[in-house]
Short mmCIF file of C-alpha atoms and ligand atoms in Angstrom, two decimals:
data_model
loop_
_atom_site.label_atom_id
_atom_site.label_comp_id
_atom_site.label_asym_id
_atom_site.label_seq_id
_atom_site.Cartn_x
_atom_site.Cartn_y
_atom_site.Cartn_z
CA UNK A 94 -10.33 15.21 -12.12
CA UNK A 95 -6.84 14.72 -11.04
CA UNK A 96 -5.76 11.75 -8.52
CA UNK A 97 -3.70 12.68 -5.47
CA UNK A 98 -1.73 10.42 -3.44
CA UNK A 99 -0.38 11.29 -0.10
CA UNK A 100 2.87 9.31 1.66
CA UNK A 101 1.92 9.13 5.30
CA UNK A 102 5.28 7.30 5.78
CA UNK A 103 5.97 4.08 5.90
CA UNK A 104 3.57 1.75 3.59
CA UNK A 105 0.63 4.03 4.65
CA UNK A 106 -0.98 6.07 1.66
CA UNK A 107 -4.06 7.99 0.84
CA UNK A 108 -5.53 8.41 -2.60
CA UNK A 109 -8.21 11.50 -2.97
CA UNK A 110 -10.39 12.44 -5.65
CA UNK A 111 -13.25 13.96 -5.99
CA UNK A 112 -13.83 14.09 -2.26
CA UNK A 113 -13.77 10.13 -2.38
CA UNK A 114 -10.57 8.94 -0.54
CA UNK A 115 -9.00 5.33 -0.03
CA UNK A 116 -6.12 4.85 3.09
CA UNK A 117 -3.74 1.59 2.30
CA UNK A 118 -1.85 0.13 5.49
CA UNK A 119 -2.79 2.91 8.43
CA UNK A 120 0.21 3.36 10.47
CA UNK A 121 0.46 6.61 12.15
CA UNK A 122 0.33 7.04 15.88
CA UNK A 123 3.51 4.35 16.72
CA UNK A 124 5.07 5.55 13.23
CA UNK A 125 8.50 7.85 13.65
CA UNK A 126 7.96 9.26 10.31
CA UNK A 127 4.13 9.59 10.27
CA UNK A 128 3.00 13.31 9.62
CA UNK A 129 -0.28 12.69 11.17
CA UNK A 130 -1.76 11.12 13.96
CA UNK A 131 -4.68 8.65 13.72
CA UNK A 132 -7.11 10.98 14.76
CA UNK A 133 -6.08 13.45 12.41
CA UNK A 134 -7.32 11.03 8.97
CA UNK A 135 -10.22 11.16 7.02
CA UNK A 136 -11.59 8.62 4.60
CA UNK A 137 -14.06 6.49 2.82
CA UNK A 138 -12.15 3.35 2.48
CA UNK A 139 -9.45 1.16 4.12
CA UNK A 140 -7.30 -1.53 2.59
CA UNK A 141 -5.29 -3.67 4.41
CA UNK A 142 -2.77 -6.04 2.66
CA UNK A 143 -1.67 -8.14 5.33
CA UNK A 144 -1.53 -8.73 9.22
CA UNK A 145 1.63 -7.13 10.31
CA UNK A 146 1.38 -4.23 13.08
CA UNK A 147 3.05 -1.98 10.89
CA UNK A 148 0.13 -2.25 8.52
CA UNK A 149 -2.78 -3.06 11.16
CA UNK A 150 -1.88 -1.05 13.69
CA UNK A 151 -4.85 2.21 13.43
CA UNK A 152 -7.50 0.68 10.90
CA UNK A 153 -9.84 -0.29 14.22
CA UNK A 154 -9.83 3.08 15.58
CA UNK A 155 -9.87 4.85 12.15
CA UNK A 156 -12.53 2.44 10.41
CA UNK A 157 -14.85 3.21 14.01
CA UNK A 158 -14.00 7.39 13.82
CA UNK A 159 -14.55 7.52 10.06
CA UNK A 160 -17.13 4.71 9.63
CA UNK A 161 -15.18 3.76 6.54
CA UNK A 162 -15.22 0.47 4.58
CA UNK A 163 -12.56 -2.10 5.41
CA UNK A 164 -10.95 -4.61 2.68
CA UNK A 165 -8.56 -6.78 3.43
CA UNK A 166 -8.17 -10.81 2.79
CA UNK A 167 -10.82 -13.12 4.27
CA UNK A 168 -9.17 -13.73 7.63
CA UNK A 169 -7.87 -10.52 8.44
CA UNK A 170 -11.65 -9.35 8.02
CA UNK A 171 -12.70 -11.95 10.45
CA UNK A 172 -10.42 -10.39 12.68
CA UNK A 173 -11.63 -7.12 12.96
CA UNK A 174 -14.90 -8.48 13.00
CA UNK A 175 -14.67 -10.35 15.91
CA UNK A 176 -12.07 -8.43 17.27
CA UNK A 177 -12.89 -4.78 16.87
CA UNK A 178 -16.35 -5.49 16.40
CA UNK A 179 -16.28 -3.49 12.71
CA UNK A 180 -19.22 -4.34 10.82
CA UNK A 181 -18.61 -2.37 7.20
CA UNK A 182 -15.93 -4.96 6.30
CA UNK A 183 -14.85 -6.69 3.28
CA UNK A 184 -13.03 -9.86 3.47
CA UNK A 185 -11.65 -10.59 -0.27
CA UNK A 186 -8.82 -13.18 -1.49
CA UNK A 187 -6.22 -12.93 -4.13
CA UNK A 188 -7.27 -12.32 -7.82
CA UNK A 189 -10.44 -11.67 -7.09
CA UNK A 190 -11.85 -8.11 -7.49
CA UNK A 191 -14.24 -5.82 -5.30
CA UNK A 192 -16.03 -2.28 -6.82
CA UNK A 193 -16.02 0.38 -4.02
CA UNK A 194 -18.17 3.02 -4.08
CA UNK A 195 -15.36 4.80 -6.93
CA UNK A 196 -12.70 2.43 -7.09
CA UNK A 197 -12.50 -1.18 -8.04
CA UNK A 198 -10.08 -3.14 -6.12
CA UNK A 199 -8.07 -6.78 -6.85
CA UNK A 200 -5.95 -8.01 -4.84
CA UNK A 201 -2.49 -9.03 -6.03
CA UNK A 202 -0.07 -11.65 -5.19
CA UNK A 203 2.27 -10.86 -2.69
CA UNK A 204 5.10 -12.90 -1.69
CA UNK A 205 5.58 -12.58 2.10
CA UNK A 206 4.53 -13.53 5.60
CA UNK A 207 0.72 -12.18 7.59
CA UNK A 208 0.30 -12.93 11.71
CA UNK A 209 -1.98 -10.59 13.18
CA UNK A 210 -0.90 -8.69 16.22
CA UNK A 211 -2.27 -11.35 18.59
CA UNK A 212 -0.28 -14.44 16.84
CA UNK A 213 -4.05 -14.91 14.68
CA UNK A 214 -3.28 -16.18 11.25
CA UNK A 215 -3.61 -13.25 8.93
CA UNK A 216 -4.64 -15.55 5.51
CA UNK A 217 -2.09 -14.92 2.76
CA UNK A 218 -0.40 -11.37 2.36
CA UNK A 219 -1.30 -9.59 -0.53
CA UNK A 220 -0.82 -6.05 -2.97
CA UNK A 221 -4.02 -4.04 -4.57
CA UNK A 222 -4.62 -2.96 -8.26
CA UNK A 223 -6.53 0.29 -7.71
CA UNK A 224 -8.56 1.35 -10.52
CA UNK A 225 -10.17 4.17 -10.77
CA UNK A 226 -10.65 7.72 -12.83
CA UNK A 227 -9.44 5.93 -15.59
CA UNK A 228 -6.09 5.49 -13.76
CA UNK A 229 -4.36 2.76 -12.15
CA UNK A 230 -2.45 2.28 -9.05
CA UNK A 231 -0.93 -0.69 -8.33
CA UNK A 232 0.50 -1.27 -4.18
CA UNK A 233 2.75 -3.99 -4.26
CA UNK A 234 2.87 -3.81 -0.66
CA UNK A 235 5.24 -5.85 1.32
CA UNK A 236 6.78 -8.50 -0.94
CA UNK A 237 9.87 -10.30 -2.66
CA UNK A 238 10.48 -9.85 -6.50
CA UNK A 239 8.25 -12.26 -8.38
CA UNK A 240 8.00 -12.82 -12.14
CA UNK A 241 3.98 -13.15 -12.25
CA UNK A 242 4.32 -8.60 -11.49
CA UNK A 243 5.00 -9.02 -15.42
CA UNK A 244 1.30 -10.62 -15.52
CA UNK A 245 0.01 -7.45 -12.76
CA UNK A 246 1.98 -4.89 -15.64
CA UNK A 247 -0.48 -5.98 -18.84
CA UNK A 248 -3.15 -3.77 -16.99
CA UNK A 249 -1.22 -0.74 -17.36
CA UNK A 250 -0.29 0.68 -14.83
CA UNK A 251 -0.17 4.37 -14.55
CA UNK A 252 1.41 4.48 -10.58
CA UNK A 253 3.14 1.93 -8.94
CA UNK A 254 4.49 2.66 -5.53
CA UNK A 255 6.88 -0.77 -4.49
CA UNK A 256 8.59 -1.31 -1.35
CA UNK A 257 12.38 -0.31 -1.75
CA UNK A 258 13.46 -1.28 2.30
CA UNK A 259 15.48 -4.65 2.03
CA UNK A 260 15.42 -7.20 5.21
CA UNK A 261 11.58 -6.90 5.52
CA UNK A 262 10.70 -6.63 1.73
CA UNK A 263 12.81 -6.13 -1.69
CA UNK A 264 15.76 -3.80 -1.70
CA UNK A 265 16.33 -1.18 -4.19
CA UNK A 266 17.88 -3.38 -6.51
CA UNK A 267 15.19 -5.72 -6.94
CA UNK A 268 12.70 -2.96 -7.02
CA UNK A 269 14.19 -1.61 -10.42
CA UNK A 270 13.64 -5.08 -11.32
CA UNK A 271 9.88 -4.98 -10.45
CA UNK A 272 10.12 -1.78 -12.64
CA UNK A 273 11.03 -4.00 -15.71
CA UNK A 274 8.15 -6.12 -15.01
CA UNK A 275 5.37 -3.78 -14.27
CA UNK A 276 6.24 -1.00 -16.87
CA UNK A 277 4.83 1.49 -15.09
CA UNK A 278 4.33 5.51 -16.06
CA UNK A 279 5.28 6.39 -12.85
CA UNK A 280 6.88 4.65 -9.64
CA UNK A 281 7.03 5.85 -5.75
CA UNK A 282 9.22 3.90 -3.26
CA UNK A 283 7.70 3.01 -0.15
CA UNK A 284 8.76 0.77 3.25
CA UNK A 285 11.92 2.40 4.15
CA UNK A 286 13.42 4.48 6.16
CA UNK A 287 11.06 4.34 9.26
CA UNK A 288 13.69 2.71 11.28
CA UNK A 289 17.38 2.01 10.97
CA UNK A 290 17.14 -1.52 8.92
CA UNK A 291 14.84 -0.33 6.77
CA UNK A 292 17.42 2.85 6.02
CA UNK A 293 17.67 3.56 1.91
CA UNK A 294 18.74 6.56 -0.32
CA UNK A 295 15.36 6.78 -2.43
CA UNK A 296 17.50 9.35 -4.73
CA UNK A 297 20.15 6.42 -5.53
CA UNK A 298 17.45 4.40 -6.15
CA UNK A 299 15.64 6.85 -8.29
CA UNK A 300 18.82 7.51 -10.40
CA UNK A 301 18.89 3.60 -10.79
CA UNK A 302 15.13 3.75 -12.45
CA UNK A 303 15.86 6.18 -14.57
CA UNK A 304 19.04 4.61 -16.16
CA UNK A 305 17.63 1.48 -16.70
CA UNK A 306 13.87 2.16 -17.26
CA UNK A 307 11.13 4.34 -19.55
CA UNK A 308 9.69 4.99 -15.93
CA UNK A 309 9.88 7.83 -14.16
CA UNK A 310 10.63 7.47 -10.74
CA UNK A 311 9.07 9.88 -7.99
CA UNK A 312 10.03 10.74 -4.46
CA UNK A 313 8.79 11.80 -1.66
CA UNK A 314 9.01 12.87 1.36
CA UNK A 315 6.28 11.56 4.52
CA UNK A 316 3.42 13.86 4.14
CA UNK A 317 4.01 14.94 -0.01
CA UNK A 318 1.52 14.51 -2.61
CA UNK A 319 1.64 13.19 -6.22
CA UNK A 320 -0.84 14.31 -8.33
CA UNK A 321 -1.56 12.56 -11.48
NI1 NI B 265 4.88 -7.02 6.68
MN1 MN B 266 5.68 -4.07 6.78
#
């Protein structure tokens, strides 16, 4: 059974199989490049990788339509907890691992910042290692270029979809740098051009992976599917 993974824009994503389906970083209604709206989402699960509004900003009202399963760090959980008042939430920290329903989960290193919404402390940001079918995914979500993705790249990674934005995150260049490290099949850029300073040519960028690196860079647009 064949994965599929959906770019809702932004750093928001949905992976489907088998009827079982997992959103990362739901950020649709205030989103210019969003697809969808909020209401307009189905799924099982819902990771979060770090405070941010941009990443925050419709898990509450999705997790309470859906009923789905939040993960996210430890604080962040308490959050919506007290919050949002969600009560099928996961609070997790970095390295350690969670098995959901189909999927099993660890959350990555990331190197970046985490307030909640509010001006809460959002715990440490982080990236998820999706495994599942046999396959897996690895979100860097919003970070710098660190060495220790080398480390996150002895799983094998099949996907890996890395921010490619610059001011917020890494830039294109250092993204073909993550490349190196991780050694991925495949690679998807994500975090860019939602607004203005976030503004990249993915197909530069994808010309750039596939001159220096065995991986094969994929692009799309908000709202296409990879299937894999
Ligand atoms: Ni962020
Ligand atoms: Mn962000």
């Amino acid at each position: 059974m064949a994965i599929e993974l959906t770019w809702l824009g932004h750093a928001t994503w949905l992976i489907e199989t088998e009827g079982h389906r997992i959103l990362i970083d739901p950020f649709l209604n205030d989103s210019p490049t969003a697809p969808i709206t909020a209401d307009e989402v189905e799924t099982d699960v819902i990771l979060v990788s770090h405070g941010h509004f941009d990443h925050v900003a419709d898990v509450a009202t999705i997790a309470k339509r859906t009923g789905a399963q939040v993960i996210a760090n430890y604080e962040i959980a308490e959050w919506f907890s007290k919050n949002h008042a969600l009560e099928n939430i996961v609070g997790m920290n970095i390295g350690g691992q969670f098995q959901s329903s189909l999927a099993k989960l660890k959350m990555t290193n990331a190197i970046h910042s985490s307030q909640l919404p509010d001006g809460s402390y959002g715990g440490n940001p982080g990236g998820f290692l999706v495994s599942l079918k046999g396959k897996n995914i690895y979100f860097a979500c919003d970070t710098s270029l660190f060495s220790d993705m080398q480390l996150i790249g002895q799983a094998n990674i099949d996907v890996a979809i890395l921010p490619i934005g610059d001011l917020f995150t890494m830039g294109p260049q250092d993204s073909v740098e993550a490349v190196k490290l991780i050694g991925p099949k495949q690679v998807l850029p994500s975090h860019y051009n939602t607004w203005p300073p976030i503004e990249q040519n993915a197909e530069t960028w994808a010309e750039m992976v596939s001159s220096e690196t065995d991986t094969e860079p994929i692009v799309l647009n908000p709202g296409g599917k990879h299937t894999f």
